[in-house]
mmCIF file of C-alpha atoms in Angstrom:
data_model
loop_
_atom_site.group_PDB
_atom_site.id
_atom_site.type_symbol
_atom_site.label_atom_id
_atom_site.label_comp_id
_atom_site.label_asym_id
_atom_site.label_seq_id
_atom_site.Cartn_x
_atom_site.Cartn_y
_atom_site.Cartn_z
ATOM 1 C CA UNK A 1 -79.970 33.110 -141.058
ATOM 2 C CA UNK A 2 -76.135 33.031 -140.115
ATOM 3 C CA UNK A 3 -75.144 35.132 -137.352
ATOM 4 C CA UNK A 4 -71.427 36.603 -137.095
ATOM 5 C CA UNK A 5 -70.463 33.627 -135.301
ATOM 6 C CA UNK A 6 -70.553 30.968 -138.524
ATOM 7 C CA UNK A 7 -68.511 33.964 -140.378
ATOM 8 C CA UNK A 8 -64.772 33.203 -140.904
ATOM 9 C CA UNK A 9 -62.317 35.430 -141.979
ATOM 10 C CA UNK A 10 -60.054 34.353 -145.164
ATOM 11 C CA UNK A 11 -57.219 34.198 -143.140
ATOM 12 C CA UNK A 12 -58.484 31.447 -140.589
ATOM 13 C CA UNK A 13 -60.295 29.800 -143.512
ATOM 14 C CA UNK A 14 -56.693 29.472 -145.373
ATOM 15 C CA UNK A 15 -55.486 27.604 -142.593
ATOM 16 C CA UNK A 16 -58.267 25.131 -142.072
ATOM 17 C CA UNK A 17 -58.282 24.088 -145.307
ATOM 18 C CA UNK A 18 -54.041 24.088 -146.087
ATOM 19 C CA UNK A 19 -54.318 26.682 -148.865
ATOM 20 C CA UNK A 20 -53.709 30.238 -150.018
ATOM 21 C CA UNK A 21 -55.961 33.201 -148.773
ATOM 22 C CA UNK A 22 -55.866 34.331 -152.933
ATOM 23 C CA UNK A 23 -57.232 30.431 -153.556
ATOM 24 C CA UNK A 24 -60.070 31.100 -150.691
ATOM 25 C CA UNK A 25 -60.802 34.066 -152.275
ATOM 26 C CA UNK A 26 -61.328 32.154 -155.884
ATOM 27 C CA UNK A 27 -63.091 29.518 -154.258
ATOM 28 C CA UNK A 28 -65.219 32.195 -152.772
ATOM 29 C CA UNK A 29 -65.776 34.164 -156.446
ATOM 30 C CA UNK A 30 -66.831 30.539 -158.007
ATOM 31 C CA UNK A 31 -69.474 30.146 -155.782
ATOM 32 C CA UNK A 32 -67.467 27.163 -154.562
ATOM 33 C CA UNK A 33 -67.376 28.844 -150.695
ATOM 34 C CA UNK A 34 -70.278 30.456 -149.516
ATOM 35 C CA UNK A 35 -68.817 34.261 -148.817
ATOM 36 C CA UNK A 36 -70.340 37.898 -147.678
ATOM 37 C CA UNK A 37 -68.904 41.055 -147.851
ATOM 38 C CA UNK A 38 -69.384 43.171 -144.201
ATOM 39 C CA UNK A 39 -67.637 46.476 -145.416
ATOM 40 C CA UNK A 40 -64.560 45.919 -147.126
ATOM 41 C CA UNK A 41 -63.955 42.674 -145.304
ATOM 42 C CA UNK A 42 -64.696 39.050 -147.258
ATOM 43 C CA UNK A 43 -66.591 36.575 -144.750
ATOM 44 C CA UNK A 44 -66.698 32.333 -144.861
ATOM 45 C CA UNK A 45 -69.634 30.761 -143.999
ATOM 46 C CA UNK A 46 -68.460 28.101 -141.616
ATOM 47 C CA UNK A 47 -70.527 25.645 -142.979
ATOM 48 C CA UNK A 48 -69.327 25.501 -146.166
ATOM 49 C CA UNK A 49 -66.263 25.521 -145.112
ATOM 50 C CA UNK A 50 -66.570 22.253 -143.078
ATOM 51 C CA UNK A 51 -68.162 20.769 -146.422
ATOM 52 C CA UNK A 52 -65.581 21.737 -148.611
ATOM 53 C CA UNK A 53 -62.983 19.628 -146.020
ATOM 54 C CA UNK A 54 -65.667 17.087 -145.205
ATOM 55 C CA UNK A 55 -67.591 16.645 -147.706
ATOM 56 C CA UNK A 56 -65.478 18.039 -151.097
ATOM 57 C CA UNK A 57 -62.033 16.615 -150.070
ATOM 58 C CA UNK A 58 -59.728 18.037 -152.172
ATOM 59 C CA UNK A 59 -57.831 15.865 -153.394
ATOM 60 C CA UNK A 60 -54.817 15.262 -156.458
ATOM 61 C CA UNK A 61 -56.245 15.323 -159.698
ATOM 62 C CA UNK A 62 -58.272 17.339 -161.316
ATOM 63 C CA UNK A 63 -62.480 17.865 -161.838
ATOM 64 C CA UNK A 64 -64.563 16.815 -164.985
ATOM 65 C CA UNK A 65 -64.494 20.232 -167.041
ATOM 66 C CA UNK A 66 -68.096 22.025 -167.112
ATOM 67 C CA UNK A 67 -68.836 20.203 -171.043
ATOM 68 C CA UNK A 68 -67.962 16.735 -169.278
ATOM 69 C CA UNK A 69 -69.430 17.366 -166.336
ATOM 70 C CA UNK A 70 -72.970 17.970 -167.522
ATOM 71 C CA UNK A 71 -72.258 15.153 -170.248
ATOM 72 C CA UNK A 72 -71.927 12.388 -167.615
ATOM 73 C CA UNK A 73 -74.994 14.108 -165.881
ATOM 74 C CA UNK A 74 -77.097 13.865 -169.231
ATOM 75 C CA UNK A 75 -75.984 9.856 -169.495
ATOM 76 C CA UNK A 76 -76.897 8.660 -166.594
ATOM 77 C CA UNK A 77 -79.790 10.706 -166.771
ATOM 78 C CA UNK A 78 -80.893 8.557 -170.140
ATOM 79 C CA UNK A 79 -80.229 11.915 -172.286
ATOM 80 C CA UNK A 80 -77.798 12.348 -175.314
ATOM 81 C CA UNK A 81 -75.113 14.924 -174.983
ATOM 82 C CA UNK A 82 -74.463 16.014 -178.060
ATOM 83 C CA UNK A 83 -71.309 17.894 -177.758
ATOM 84 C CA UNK A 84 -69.471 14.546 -176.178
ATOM 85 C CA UNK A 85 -67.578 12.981 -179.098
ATOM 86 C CA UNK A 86 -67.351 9.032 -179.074
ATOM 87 C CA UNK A 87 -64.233 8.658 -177.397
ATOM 88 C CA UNK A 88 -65.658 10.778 -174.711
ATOM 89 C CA UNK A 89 -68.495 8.965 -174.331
ATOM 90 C CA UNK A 90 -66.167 5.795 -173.702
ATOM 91 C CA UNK A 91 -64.455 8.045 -170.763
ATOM 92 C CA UNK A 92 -67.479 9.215 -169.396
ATOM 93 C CA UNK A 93 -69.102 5.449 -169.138
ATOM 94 C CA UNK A 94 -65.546 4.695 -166.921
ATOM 95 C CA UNK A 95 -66.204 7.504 -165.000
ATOM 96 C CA UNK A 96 -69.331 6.100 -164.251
ATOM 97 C CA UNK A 97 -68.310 2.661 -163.409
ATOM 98 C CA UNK A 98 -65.451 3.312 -161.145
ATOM 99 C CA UNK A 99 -66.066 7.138 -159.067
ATOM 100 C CA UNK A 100 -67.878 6.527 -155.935
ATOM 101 C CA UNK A 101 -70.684 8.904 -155.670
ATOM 102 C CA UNK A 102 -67.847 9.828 -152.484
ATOM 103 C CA UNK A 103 -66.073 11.472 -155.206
ATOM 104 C CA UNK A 104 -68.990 13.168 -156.890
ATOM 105 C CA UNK A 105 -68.632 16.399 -155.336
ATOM 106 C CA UNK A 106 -65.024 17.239 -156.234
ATOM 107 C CA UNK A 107 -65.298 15.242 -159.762
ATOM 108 C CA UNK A 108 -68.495 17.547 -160.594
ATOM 109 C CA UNK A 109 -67.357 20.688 -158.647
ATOM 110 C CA UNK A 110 -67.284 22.681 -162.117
ATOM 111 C CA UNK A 111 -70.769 21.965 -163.579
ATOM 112 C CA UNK A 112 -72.107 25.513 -161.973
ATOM 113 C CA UNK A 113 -71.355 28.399 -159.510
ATOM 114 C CA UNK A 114 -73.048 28.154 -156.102
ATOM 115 C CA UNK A 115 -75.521 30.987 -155.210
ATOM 116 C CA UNK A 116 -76.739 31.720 -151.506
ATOM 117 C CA UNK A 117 -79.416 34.106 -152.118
ATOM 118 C CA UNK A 118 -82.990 36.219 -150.997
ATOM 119 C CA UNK A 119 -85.836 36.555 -153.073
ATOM 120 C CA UNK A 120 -88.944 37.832 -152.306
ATOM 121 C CA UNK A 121 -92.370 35.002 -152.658
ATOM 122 C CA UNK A 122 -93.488 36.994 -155.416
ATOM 123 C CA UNK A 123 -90.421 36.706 -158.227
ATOM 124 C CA UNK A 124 -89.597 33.597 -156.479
ATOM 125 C CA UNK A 125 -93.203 32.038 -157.363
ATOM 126 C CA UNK A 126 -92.649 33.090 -161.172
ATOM 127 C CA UNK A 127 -88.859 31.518 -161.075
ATOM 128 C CA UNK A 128 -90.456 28.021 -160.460
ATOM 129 C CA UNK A 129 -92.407 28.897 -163.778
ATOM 130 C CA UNK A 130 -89.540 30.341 -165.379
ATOM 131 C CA UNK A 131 -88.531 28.150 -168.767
ATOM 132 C CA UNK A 132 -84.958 29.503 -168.033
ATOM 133 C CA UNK A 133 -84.907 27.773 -164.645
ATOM 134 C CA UNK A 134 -85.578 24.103 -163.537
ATOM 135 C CA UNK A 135 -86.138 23.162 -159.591
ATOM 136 C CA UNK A 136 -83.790 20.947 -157.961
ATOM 137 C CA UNK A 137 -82.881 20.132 -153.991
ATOM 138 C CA UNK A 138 -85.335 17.994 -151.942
ATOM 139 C CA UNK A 139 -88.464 19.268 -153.791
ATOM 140 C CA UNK A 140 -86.754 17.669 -157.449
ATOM 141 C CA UNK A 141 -85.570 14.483 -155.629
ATOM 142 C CA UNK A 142 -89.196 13.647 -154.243
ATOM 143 C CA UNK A 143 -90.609 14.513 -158.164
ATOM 144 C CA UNK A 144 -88.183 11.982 -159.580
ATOM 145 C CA UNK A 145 -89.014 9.200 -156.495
ATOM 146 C CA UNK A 146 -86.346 9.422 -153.661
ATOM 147 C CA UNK A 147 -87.482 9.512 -150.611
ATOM 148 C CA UNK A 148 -86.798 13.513 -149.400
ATOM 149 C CA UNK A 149 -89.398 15.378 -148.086
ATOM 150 C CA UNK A 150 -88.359 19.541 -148.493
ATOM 151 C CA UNK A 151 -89.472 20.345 -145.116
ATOM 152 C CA UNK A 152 -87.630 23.952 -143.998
ATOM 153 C CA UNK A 153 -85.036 23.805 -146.400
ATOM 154 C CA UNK A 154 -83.952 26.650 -149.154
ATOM 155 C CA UNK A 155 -85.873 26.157 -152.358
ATOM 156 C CA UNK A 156 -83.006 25.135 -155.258
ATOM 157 C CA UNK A 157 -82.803 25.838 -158.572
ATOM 158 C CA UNK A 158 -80.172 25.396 -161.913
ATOM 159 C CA UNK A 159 -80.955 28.879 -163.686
ATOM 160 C CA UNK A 160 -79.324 29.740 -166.814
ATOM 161 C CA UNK A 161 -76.901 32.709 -166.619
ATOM 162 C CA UNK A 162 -79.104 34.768 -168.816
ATOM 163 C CA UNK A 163 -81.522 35.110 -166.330
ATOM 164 C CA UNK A 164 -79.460 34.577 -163.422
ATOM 165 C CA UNK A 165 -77.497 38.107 -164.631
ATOM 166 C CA UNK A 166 -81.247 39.878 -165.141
ATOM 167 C CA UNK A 167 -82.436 38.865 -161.815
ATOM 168 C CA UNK A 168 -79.585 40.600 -160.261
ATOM 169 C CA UNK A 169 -79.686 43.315 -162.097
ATOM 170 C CA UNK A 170 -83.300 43.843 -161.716
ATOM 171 C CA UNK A 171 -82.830 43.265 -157.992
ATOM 172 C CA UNK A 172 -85.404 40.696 -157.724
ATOM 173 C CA UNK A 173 -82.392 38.158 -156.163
ATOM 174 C CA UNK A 174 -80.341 39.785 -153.431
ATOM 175 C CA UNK A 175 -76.592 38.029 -152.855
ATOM 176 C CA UNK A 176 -76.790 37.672 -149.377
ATOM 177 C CA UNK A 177 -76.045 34.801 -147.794
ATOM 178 C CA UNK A 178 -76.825 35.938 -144.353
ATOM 179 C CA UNK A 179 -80.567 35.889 -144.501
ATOM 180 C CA UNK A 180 -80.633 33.138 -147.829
ATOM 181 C CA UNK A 181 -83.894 31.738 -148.733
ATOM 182 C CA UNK A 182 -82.884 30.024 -151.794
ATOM 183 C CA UNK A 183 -79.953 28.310 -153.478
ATOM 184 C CA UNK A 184 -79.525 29.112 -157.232
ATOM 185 C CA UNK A 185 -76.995 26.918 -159.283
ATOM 186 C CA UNK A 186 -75.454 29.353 -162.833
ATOM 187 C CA UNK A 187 -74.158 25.785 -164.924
ATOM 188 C CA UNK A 188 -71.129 26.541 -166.548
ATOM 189 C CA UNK A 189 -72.142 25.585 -169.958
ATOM 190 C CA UNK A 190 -75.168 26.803 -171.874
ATOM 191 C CA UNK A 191 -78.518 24.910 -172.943
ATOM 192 C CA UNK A 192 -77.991 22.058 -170.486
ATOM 193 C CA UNK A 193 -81.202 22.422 -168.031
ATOM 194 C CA UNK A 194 -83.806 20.859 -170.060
ATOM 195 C CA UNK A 195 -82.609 18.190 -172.467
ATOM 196 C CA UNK A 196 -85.141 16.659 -174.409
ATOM 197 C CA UNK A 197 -88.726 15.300 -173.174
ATOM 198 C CA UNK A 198 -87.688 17.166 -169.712
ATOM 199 C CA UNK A 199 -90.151 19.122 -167.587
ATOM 200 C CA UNK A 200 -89.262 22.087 -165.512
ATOM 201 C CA UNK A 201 -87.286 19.588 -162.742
ATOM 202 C CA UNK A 202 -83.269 19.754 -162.836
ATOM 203 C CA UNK A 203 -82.446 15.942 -164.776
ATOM 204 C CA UNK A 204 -82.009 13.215 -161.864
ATOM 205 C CA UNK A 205 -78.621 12.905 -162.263
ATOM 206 C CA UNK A 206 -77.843 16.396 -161.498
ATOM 207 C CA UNK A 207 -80.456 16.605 -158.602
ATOM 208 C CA UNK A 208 -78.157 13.638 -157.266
ATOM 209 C CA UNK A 209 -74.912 15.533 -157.545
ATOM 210 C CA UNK A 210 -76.589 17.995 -155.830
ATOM 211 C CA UNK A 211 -77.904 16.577 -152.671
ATOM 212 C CA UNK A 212 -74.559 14.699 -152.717
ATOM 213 C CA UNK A 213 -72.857 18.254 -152.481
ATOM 214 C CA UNK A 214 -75.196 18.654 -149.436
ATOM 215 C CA UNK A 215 -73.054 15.968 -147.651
ATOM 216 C CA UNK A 216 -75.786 14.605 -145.170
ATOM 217 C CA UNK A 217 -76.738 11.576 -144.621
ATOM 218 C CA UNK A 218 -80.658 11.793 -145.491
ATOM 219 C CA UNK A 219 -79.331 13.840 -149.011
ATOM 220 C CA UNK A 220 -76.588 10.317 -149.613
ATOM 221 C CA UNK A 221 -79.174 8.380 -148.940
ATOM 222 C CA UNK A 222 -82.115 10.257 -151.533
ATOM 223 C CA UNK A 223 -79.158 10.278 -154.006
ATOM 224 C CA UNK A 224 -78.292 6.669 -153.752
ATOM 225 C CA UNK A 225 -82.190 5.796 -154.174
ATOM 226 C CA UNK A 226 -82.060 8.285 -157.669
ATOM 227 C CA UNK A 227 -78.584 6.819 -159.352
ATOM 228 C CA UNK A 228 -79.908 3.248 -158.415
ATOM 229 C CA UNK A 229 -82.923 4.177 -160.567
ATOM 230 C CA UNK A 230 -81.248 4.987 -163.370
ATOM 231 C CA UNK A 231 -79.328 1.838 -163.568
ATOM 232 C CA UNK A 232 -76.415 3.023 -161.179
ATOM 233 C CA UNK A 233 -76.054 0.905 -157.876
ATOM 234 C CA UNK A 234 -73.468 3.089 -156.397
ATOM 235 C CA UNK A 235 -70.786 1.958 -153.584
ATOM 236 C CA UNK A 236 -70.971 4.327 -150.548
ATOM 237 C CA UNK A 237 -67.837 3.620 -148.727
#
């Protein structure tokens, strides 16, 4: 639960990170910065604030776009995109042989919008059955072989914005960060969470970029153990 004391206002966020209050604002719309509303006022969670200047690091140039995004997540991930084009596919395998996984979370930053959410055990039992949803976080990373227990942490999931959209409206997810219970991932492009031969797990490669995005050092360490088993011995500098 996050008490008033990890809330920022836009204005102080703006200055930690060098930027405009409208671009925290965006940030905060894309799921990018976790953000309440407490009246008419927009909040920060301080926490993803530090990870966005920690972890994130802004830096010159820009992300992978959503479609090449999820196609260098299907790749390593031994799946086919089929709506990369050859040439693509050449720039995607660079990608793959020069970014750090350091640079992971800005490079991938567009493959979904971040959700901080509550859900009651009831829908969120069925959403771990859902064929619109695949599980990701800790409890995907130990499926595929990294060594990540769950433990107390939010359940995660990728959920397609179909069904992200009719959860809200049907009030079985509630947008508040404040007393969050799960994390829910909306990927930018459609019919991307269960290539081929998948099951109902998120594909390594995104669980990777994922736990990456978490920033600590037990998440670096589970996603270093995935991308090596999929062929990718990764430099963390």
């Amino acid at each position: 639960m996050v008490s008033s004391a990890d809330l920022l206002p836009v204005a102080r966020v703006a200055r930690i990170l060098g930027i405009s209050r409208e671009r925290v604002r965006e940030l905060a719309h894309d799921g990018r910065l976790d953000a309440i509303r407490v009246g008419r006022e927009l909040l920060i969670d301080v926490r993803s604030v530090e990870r966005r200047k920690n972890v994130v690091k802004p830096a010159a140039g820009r992300p992978l776009s959503a479609r090449m995004a999820w196609g260098l997540l299907w790749s390593l991930s031994g799946h086919r995109p089929s709506w990369i084009s050859p040439s693509e596919r050449v720039r995607l395998a660079r990608y793959a042989r020069e970014r750090e996984p350091a640079d992971w979370p800005r490079l991938l930053s567009c493959r979904a919008r971040v959700y901080r959410a509550r859900m009651l055990a009831g829908p969120l039992a069925r959403l771990r059955e859902d064929v619109h949803a695949v599980i990701s976080g800790p409890v995907a990373a130990g499926h595929h072989g990294a060594d990540l227990m769950a433990g107390g942490a939010d359940e995660e999931f990728y959920v397609d914005a179909g069904r992200f959209d009719e959860l809200a409206r049907s009030r079985r997810i509630r947008l508040d960060g404040a007393e969050a219970n799960v994390v829910i991932r909306v990927p930018a492009l459609p019919g991307v969470l269960r290539p081929p031969g998948s099951d109902g797990y998120a594909i390594p490669a995104a669980v990777a970029a994922d736990l990456l995005d978490a920033g600590d050092e037990r998440s670096v360490l589970a996603a270093q153990q995935l991308l090596t088993r999929l062929g990718e011995v990764p430099k963390l500098g």
